[in-house]
Amino acid sequence: MTWKEVAAEKKTSVDAKIPHEWWLEAIPSVDEVRSVIEYIEEKLDEKEVKITNSTVVELAEKISRGELSAIEVTKAFCHRAALAHQLTTCCCEIFFERAYKKAEELDEYFKKNGKTVGPLHGVPISLKDQVNLEGLDSALGYVSLVNKPKSKDQVSNIAKILEDAGAVFYVKTTTPMAMMSCCTSSNIYGYTLNPFNRNLSSGGSSGGEGALVGAKGSPLGFGTDIGGSIRVPSSFQGLYGLRGSSNRIPYCKVDNSYANAPVLSSVIGPMAWDLDDLKLVTKLIIDSKPWIHDPKVPPIPWREVIDYPNKLSFGIITGDGESKVHPPIERALKIAKDALIAQGHEVIEWKPPVSLGTCRDLAVSIYGTDGYKEIVDECAKSGEPIVKEILALAGDSKSLPQGISHVHEHWDQARLRYEYQQKVDEYWLSTASQTSTGRPVDGIIAPVWESCSFKPQDIDLFSLSYTSTFNILDYSVVTTPVTFANKDIDVKDVSYKPISAHDKALQAYYVPELFDGAPAGVQVITPRYEEERAIYLAGVLRDALN
């Protein structure tokens, strides 16, 4: 079979897992249905709508009290996920029947024992494709990895932790080829679209997860992040997403591109539309002591944030010095700043000695250390072409870079990263002299991306300044939704003079009508291994916004 035939067969087989009665008679055009949320809810019954609009905390409580069964909750989310997939192409593995069987077993346990098996008993959880489950592919957007299901001993540690807590798995979600793009696109599934605005990308590389959770086809899912892959789709879909420091959440037996890269590695974390759910699941995982089974996980127990000062100080990043963010993002930053100040907190400018662009350039050079040979070799196995979004990451629309010529160059990349971390850490401490609290800033507020999203084919216009910087620094980050783009408010600043050709192109790209209704959020950033504080500060911002 040709790669095109393999890809088409895989996509058809996934779609065929959707029950016939849940198929839409016709997929509406983007002009007919721009945002899918209300459209989906019109296809659900009243109870399904109520269930799928419930948080993980609410679902777990109702199931534990016997007010809801695991099977009815699972079926409701399966139905919503099926509809979301047809409209956005967000799922790469669908296994509803397997989920029903698990839910029924959980209901039988509850009936027999009068208690739940754990804090996630009967709660559906979605997973990015690279999280291994027995009997299912982890294709990572490659045709060559299709139809190669995982064995029992390959199941990811994090999947075992979640399942032991009672979670029900029912779908895995799409990724771009090699998971090395902030736009979810592959030769198997095409583009994954944004449920809030199907003219726009869902982001990436956890774009399928972002689209599914954003459409409330899942209450919570897991993505990964080496340069923004949790944060970008979380921001584009108005979600809370945790990019924790290296290995705080176990990555053991999670498949990956460049899986053993030593200088800059991927992290895994939850994505949810409710911050309390994000905290619940993160704490649950850390409380399971994952370091016992994963030697890379530091033995840091959950440290609840208590007795924190009433007045907090935040640093704020409003630009990368190379271009201006689009009006909705600019407004989101102002809303966040004003809300914090209104609650008695202070916000000061964050100006570290190492620029965002410098960190970004180092990150991009590390991604291309091998000249993207792994991607070239994997594509060669099936004969499929490299998708253009990978070329965009590499900084060239026609070819891939050569990579390093000697291992000493890679060691030099490691040296630079270490030096940047030291310089920015020292700067963070020095902010104590600028705050009224006498403490260094408690956290940083920053954009996630220059815009709310982009047309799926236009990824090459954007950079990773606001995301990859914090991969280089290895800081803990939580994306936090703030507002939505509004074409009547977020108008172009015609008086602005672009500072570069790139900036000029970026400003020209902004069309208020295109982005209208898209979520606009920020990142809340803390020092490394301070996930508890990052979640806490995201809660401070959430409460201030409310």
XYZ file of C-alpha atoms in Angstrom:
546
model
C 0.000 0.000 0.000
C 1.097 3.558 -0.677
C 1.386 6.015 2.191
C -1.757 7.752 0.944
C -3.705 4.490 1.069
C -2.455 3.673 4.576
C -3.349 7.162 5.795
C -6.802 7.102 4.228
C -7.532 3.649 5.635
C -6.494 4.740 9.143
C -8.612 7.887 9.066
C -11.615 5.929 7.770
C -11.204 3.271 10.459
C -11.181 5.914 13.199
C -14.288 7.629 11.852
C -16.022 4.252 11.568
C -15.807 3.839 15.355
C -18.456 6.536 15.750
C -21.929 4.978 16.171
C -24.115 5.512 13.121
C -26.796 7.329 15.116
C -24.250 9.972 16.133
C -23.174 10.820 12.619
C -24.117 14.252 11.324
C -26.135 14.073 8.121
C -23.795 16.631 6.621
C -20.807 18.495 8.005
C -21.758 22.185 7.981
C -19.378 24.598 6.308
C -17.396 27.111 8.351
C -19.682 29.850 7.066
C -22.695 27.901 8.348
C -21.197 26.961 11.722
C -18.187 28.998 12.814
C -18.256 28.096 16.525
C -19.338 24.530 17.234
C -20.205 24.749 20.942
C -23.884 25.672 20.628
C -24.271 23.554 17.503
C -23.064 20.463 19.375
C -25.363 21.090 22.321
C -28.346 21.231 19.983
C -27.552 17.603 19.065
C -27.411 16.430 22.690
C -30.276 15.776 25.063
C -30.732 17.903 28.173
C -28.998 15.461 30.511
C -26.016 15.047 28.188
C -25.611 18.823 28.034
C -25.695 19.052 31.821
C -23.203 16.221 32.282
C -20.729 17.534 29.718
C -20.861 21.017 31.215
C -19.865 19.609 34.611
C -16.343 19.805 35.982
C -14.251 16.815 36.992
C -14.808 17.747 40.633
C -18.586 17.902 40.140
C -18.723 14.633 38.184
C -16.612 12.758 40.737
C -18.773 14.004 43.604
C -22.054 13.071 41.903
C -20.772 9.629 40.958
C -19.515 9.045 44.520
C -22.984 9.922 45.859
C -24.714 7.648 43.359
C -26.415 10.594 41.615
C -24.731 9.716 38.325
C -23.417 6.413 37.041
C -20.071 5.977 35.322
C -21.762 4.590 32.213
C -24.119 7.535 31.681
C -21.280 10.022 32.177
C -19.048 8.071 29.797
C -21.739 7.836 27.111
C -22.458 11.565 27.342
C -18.821 12.485 26.759
C -18.449 9.877 24.018
C -21.424 11.421 22.210
C -20.050 14.940 22.562
C -16.560 13.828 21.521
C -17.989 12.139 18.427
C -19.687 15.372 17.382
C -16.612 17.470 18.158
C -14.438 15.157 16.082
C -16.683 15.413 13.035
C -16.472 19.201 13.174
C -12.797 19.681 14.106
C -10.940 16.372 13.398
C -9.614 16.107 16.939
C -9.469 12.337 17.571
C -6.961 9.802 16.248
C -8.190 6.815 18.276
C -11.830 6.183 19.236
C -12.673 3.244 21.500
C -16.087 3.893 22.986
C -17.040 0.226 23.469
C -13.916 -0.353 25.536
C -14.808 2.700 27.630
C -18.372 1.452 28.174
C -17.049 -1.872 29.442
C -14.742 -0.107 31.901
C -17.538 2.202 33.087
C -19.885 -0.738 33.652
C -17.193 -2.492 35.698
C -16.841 0.624 37.828
C -20.605 0.835 38.333
C -20.677 -2.811 39.368
C -17.867 -2.159 41.870
C -19.739 0.819 43.313
C -22.958 -1.180 43.575
C -21.203 -4.048 45.315
C -18.927 -2.072 47.669
C -20.817 1.181 48.195
C -17.725 3.240 47.425
C -15.600 4.380 44.514
C -12.262 2.888 43.457
C -10.603 6.305 43.614
C -11.054 10.063 43.192
C -11.573 9.834 39.397
C -14.061 6.942 39.542
C -16.065 7.012 36.301
C -14.643 10.324 35.030
C -13.744 10.278 31.308
C -10.202 11.515 30.607
C -8.781 12.061 27.123
C -5.137 11.568 26.146
C -2.826 12.966 23.513
C -1.877 10.287 20.986
C 1.601 9.707 22.400
C 0.272 8.375 25.728
C 0.450 4.616 25.261
C -2.556 2.376 25.876
C -2.635 -1.343 25.272
C -3.925 -2.341 21.830
C -3.866 1.175 20.366
C -1.464 3.049 18.104
C 0.709 5.946 19.163
C 1.424 7.144 15.638
C 2.622 10.672 16.521
C 1.305 11.952 13.211
C 3.438 9.537 11.144
C 2.003 7.172 8.541
C 4.872 4.756 9.289
C 3.633 4.267 12.876
C 0.023 3.506 11.954
C -1.272 -0.014 12.739
C 1.413 -0.718 15.316
C -0.586 -1.109 18.557
C 1.132 -0.988 21.920
C 1.535 -4.007 24.176
C 0.602 -4.227 27.848
C 4.166 -3.608 29.004
C 4.356 -0.412 26.935
C 1.455 1.337 28.721
C 2.476 4.781 29.985
C 2.970 5.218 33.722
C 0.663 8.222 33.825
C -2.138 6.191 32.225
C -1.773 3.583 34.942
C -1.931 6.252 37.678
C -5.088 7.771 36.213
C -6.772 4.419 35.637
C -5.962 3.272 39.179
C -7.774 6.428 40.344
C -10.863 5.348 38.368
C -10.484 7.329 35.134
C -12.168 6.054 31.979
C -10.226 6.424 28.708
C -12.273 6.656 25.498
C -10.304 8.648 22.882
C -6.785 9.680 21.993
C -6.287 12.975 20.217
C -4.522 14.219 17.110
C -1.000 15.603 16.903
C 1.000 17.133 14.076
C 3.685 15.057 12.419
C 6.429 14.356 14.974
C 4.603 16.679 17.403
C 7.029 19.407 16.372
C 4.624 22.169 15.360
C 2.237 24.624 16.975
C -0.286 23.754 14.259
C -1.856 20.291 14.358
C -1.472 18.887 10.857
C -0.514 15.489 9.479
C -0.776 13.514 6.263
C -3.204 11.182 8.045
C -5.840 13.553 9.418
C -5.152 16.934 7.830
C -5.739 19.976 10.042
C -7.406 20.021 13.445
C -9.623 23.096 13.711
C -10.520 25.401 16.582
C -14.024 24.718 17.986
C -14.499 28.400 18.862
C -13.704 29.508 15.328
C -13.199 26.897 12.628
C -11.410 29.405 10.429
C -8.530 29.094 12.896
C -6.047 26.474 14.030
C -6.455 24.607 17.299
C -2.743 25.129 17.889
C -0.317 22.356 18.626
C 1.188 20.057 19.166
C -1.540 19.061 21.637
C -4.067 20.560 19.233
C -6.430 17.607 19.192
C -6.541 17.684 22.972
C -7.134 21.427 22.963
C -9.952 21.172 20.443
C -11.661 18.277 22.245
C -11.488 19.814 25.726
C -12.372 23.225 24.303
C -15.509 21.740 22.747
C -16.233 20.033 26.098
C -15.939 16.622 24.497
C -13.662 15.908 27.461
C -13.610 17.474 30.931
C -9.821 17.138 31.138
C -7.037 15.741 29.006
C -3.269 15.469 28.824
C -0.871 17.124 26.421
C 2.886 17.530 26.210
C 5.114 20.567 25.770
C 8.646 21.071 24.470
C 8.128 24.560 23.078
C 4.548 25.525 23.831
C 2.574 22.422 22.895
C 0.343 22.485 25.990
C 0.153 26.240 26.350
C -0.599 27.254 22.755
C -3.672 25.016 22.273
C -4.799 25.755 25.833
C -4.681 29.472 25.106
C -6.329 29.108 21.688
C -9.249 27.213 23.273
C -9.558 29.226 26.499
C -8.244 26.466 28.779
C -6.066 26.155 31.829
C -2.970 24.167 30.892
C -0.025 23.199 33.086
C 3.493 23.180 31.679
C 5.351 21.878 34.718
C 9.108 21.725 35.166
C 11.027 18.766 33.778
C 9.650 15.407 34.904
C 7.569 16.721 37.821
C 4.779 14.731 36.159
C 5.981 11.297 34.952
C 6.846 10.895 31.262
C 7.869 7.255 31.592
C 6.719 5.132 28.604
C 5.070 8.100 26.901
C 6.129 7.914 23.239
C 7.882 10.944 21.820
C 9.905 12.384 18.990
C 13.505 12.998 20.043
C 12.543 10.932 23.071
C 15.938 10.895 24.737
C 17.144 14.379 23.878
C 19.182 15.394 26.951
C 19.386 19.202 26.704
C 15.755 20.212 26.222
C 13.076 17.601 26.827
C 9.305 17.521 26.636
C 7.021 17.595 29.686
C 3.505 16.229 30.131
C 0.636 17.997 31.841
C -3.142 18.396 32.153
C -5.423 20.690 30.156
C -8.886 21.596 31.464
C -11.494 24.316 31.329
C -11.650 24.444 35.138
C -8.615 25.328 37.261
C -9.772 23.294 40.272
C -9.806 20.214 38.034
C -6.256 20.970 36.938
C -5.166 21.142 40.561
C -7.066 17.994 41.573
C -5.450 15.844 38.895
C -1.946 17.300 39.294
C -2.049 16.696 43.046
C -3.434 13.194 42.528
C -0.515 12.308 40.247
C 2.136 13.756 42.546
C 0.513 12.148 45.598
C 0.898 8.762 43.870
C 4.681 9.151 44.338
C 5.520 8.637 40.651
C 9.259 8.768 41.410
C 8.969 5.213 42.717
C 8.448 3.924 39.166
C 10.068 6.690 37.114
C 13.710 7.453 38.000
C 13.565 10.840 36.258
C 10.832 12.198 38.540
C 12.225 14.238 41.456
C 10.866 13.028 44.825
C 9.044 16.280 45.542
C 5.711 15.725 47.341
C 2.747 18.035 46.810
C 3.287 21.260 48.782
C -0.023 23.003 49.363
C 0.193 26.801 49.133
C -1.064 28.137 52.466
C -0.680 31.402 54.372
C 0.490 33.210 51.247
C 0.792 37.012 51.609
C -2.316 39.023 50.793
C -0.411 41.434 48.596
C 1.385 39.875 45.660
C 3.786 41.265 43.098
C 3.756 40.246 39.447
C 6.173 40.955 36.657
C 4.528 41.520 33.294
C 5.794 40.920 29.762
C 3.930 42.876 27.098
C 6.178 42.212 24.108
C 9.267 40.385 22.908
C 11.026 43.454 21.519
C 10.602 42.176 17.971
C 6.923 42.719 17.274
C 3.692 43.881 18.863
C 1.009 41.396 19.954
C -2.401 41.613 18.308
C -5.084 43.854 19.886
C -7.045 41.043 21.648
C -3.867 39.820 23.362
C -2.881 43.365 24.257
C -6.315 43.880 25.797
C -6.120 40.550 27.678
C -2.831 41.647 29.253
C -4.362 44.974 30.295
C -7.454 43.281 31.725
C -5.251 40.902 33.742
C -3.023 43.726 35.000
C -5.933 45.980 35.943
C -7.780 43.138 37.692
C -4.745 42.273 39.835
C -4.130 45.905 40.754
C -7.806 46.335 41.661
C -7.373 43.509 44.178
C -4.451 45.267 45.843
C -1.609 43.469 44.057
C 1.154 45.219 42.153
C 2.438 44.686 38.628
C 5.887 45.777 37.461
C 7.667 45.490 34.134
C 9.714 42.319 33.649
C 12.989 43.030 31.820
C 15.456 40.154 32.277
C 19.038 40.289 30.990
C 18.379 37.497 28.483
C 15.737 38.392 25.897
C 12.837 36.217 24.808
C 14.267 36.133 21.296
C 17.625 34.904 22.553
C 15.992 32.056 24.484
C 13.770 31.221 21.508
C 16.711 31.075 19.110
C 18.547 28.692 21.417
C 15.457 26.480 21.717
C 14.980 26.327 17.939
C 18.659 25.471 17.444
C 18.292 22.620 19.955
C 15.193 21.274 18.184
C 17.245 21.069 14.983
C 20.368 19.583 16.544
C 20.219 16.517 14.303
C 19.075 18.476 11.238
C 15.635 16.892 11.805
C 17.129 13.588 10.659
C 14.710 11.606 12.831
C 11.765 13.178 11.004
C 13.361 12.646 7.582
C 14.116 8.992 8.378
C 10.639 8.272 9.799
C 8.927 9.803 6.773
C 11.178 7.801 4.465
C 9.838 4.558 5.937
C 6.392 5.198 4.430
C 7.367 7.580 1.637
C 5.147 10.347 2.984
C 6.335 13.946 2.523
C 7.321 16.149 5.447
C 4.434 18.513 6.220
C 5.265 22.153 5.634
C 4.614 23.077 9.271
C 7.821 21.225 10.244
C 9.713 23.291 7.701
C 8.198 26.432 9.221
C 9.583 25.473 12.635
C 12.983 24.979 11.037
C 12.780 28.536 9.709
C 12.773 27.666 6.027
C 9.815 26.842 3.820
C 11.911 24.826 1.360
C 14.422 22.713 3.245
C 15.620 21.585 6.652
C 18.812 22.854 8.326
C 21.957 20.769 8.508
C 22.065 20.505 12.312
C 25.286 20.368 14.307
C 28.466 18.821 12.961
C 30.056 17.765 16.246
C 28.835 16.781 19.722
C 30.793 19.701 21.205
C 28.243 22.034 19.600
C 25.457 20.268 21.497
C 27.405 20.605 24.721
C 27.701 24.299 23.953
C 23.917 24.512 23.614
C 23.664 22.930 27.067
C 26.161 25.477 28.422
C 24.181 28.396 27.009
C 20.938 27.104 28.462
C 22.523 26.764 31.895
C 23.954 30.274 31.681
C 20.624 31.768 30.630
C 18.901 30.031 33.533
C 21.418 31.417 36.020
C 21.154 34.964 34.673
C 17.352 35.033 34.688
C 17.175 33.384 38.124
C 19.470 36.087 39.501
C 17.369 38.768 37.860
C 14.221 37.269 39.417
C 15.810 37.551 42.879
C 16.898 41.109 42.145
C 13.301 42.246 41.591
C 12.984 42.396 45.389
C 14.501 45.865 45.089
C 11.665 46.969 42.792
C 8.639 45.640 44.661
C 6.835 47.257 47.579
C 6.653 43.879 49.330
C 10.421 43.532 49.663
C 10.132 40.096 48.028
C 11.043 39.149 44.481
C 8.005 39.089 42.214
C 5.760 36.155 43.049
C 5.027 35.355 39.421
C 5.092 36.643 35.868
C 2.213 37.433 33.507
C 2.995 37.058 29.796
C 1.344 36.482 26.433
C 1.234 32.923 25.134
C 1.275 33.824 21.435
C 1.255 36.972 19.337
C -2.362 36.356 18.362
C -5.476 34.410 19.388
C -4.623 31.823 16.725
C -4.014 31.810 12.960
C -5.354 30.264 9.779
C -4.056 26.672 9.769
C -1.748 27.195 6.796
C -0.124 30.364 8.178
C 2.015 29.052 11.049
C 5.236 30.326 9.430
C 4.377 33.946 10.283
C 4.672 33.347 14.026
C 7.495 32.628 16.468
C 7.873 30.742 19.749
C 9.168 33.723 21.739
C 6.608 33.601 24.525
C 6.566 29.831 25.003
C 9.969 28.274 24.228
C 11.643 30.828 26.524
C 10.115 29.100 29.527
C 11.110 25.670 28.234
C 14.693 26.939 28.159
C 14.306 28.326 31.696
C 12.261 25.249 32.771
C 9.846 27.423 34.749
C 6.405 26.229 35.874
C 3.579 27.772 33.846
C -0.235 27.751 33.845
C -2.154 29.251 30.940
C -5.124 31.289 32.126
C -8.087 32.394 29.989
C -8.936 36.095 30.236
C -11.369 37.232 27.531
C -12.464 36.776 23.915
C -11.535 38.736 20.819
C -14.182 41.306 19.947
C -14.146 42.841 16.478
C -15.856 45.988 17.756
C -13.353 46.581 20.578
C -10.125 45.053 19.278
C -9.624 47.358 16.333
C -6.314 47.975 14.580
C -4.087 50.748 15.890
C -3.569 52.621 12.631
C -1.054 54.964 14.282
C 1.331 52.114 15.174
C 4.603 52.025 13.253
C 5.995 48.477 12.861
C 9.552 48.017 14.114
C 10.554 45.393 11.534
C 9.435 43.684 8.344
C 8.225 40.752 10.437
C 6.238 43.047 12.684
C 4.726 44.759 9.641
C 3.573 41.395 8.262
C 2.226 40.362 11.674
C 0.190 43.557 12.052
C -1.152 43.258 8.492
C -2.320 39.735 9.336
C -4.684 40.994 12.012
C -8.262 41.225 10.716
C -10.754 41.852 13.545
C -13.536 39.878 11.829
C -11.302 36.803 11.401
C -10.439 36.520 15.094
C -13.801 37.622 16.500
C -14.894 35.310 19.325
C -11.553 33.546 19.724
C -10.271 33.104 23.310
C -7.460 35.389 24.498
C -5.422 34.446 27.547
C -2.084 34.777 29.312
C 0.566 32.666 31.012
C 1.178 32.723 34.764
C 4.812 31.790 35.397
C 6.739 30.824 38.537
C 10.274 29.522 39.207
C 10.992 25.902 38.325
C 9.387 23.118 40.360
C 6.798 25.531 41.738
C 3.748 23.969 40.072
C 1.703 24.426 43.234
C 2.466 28.146 43.258
C 1.756 28.496 39.516
C -1.689 26.933 40.002
C -2.295 29.111 43.069
C -1.350 32.329 41.253
C -3.496 31.347 38.273
C -6.315 31.077 40.819
C -5.512 34.544 42.136
C -5.826 35.907 38.602
C -8.991 33.911 37.933
C -10.616 35.264 41.075
C -9.494 38.818 40.272
C -11.000 38.537 36.787
C -14.268 37.296 38.260
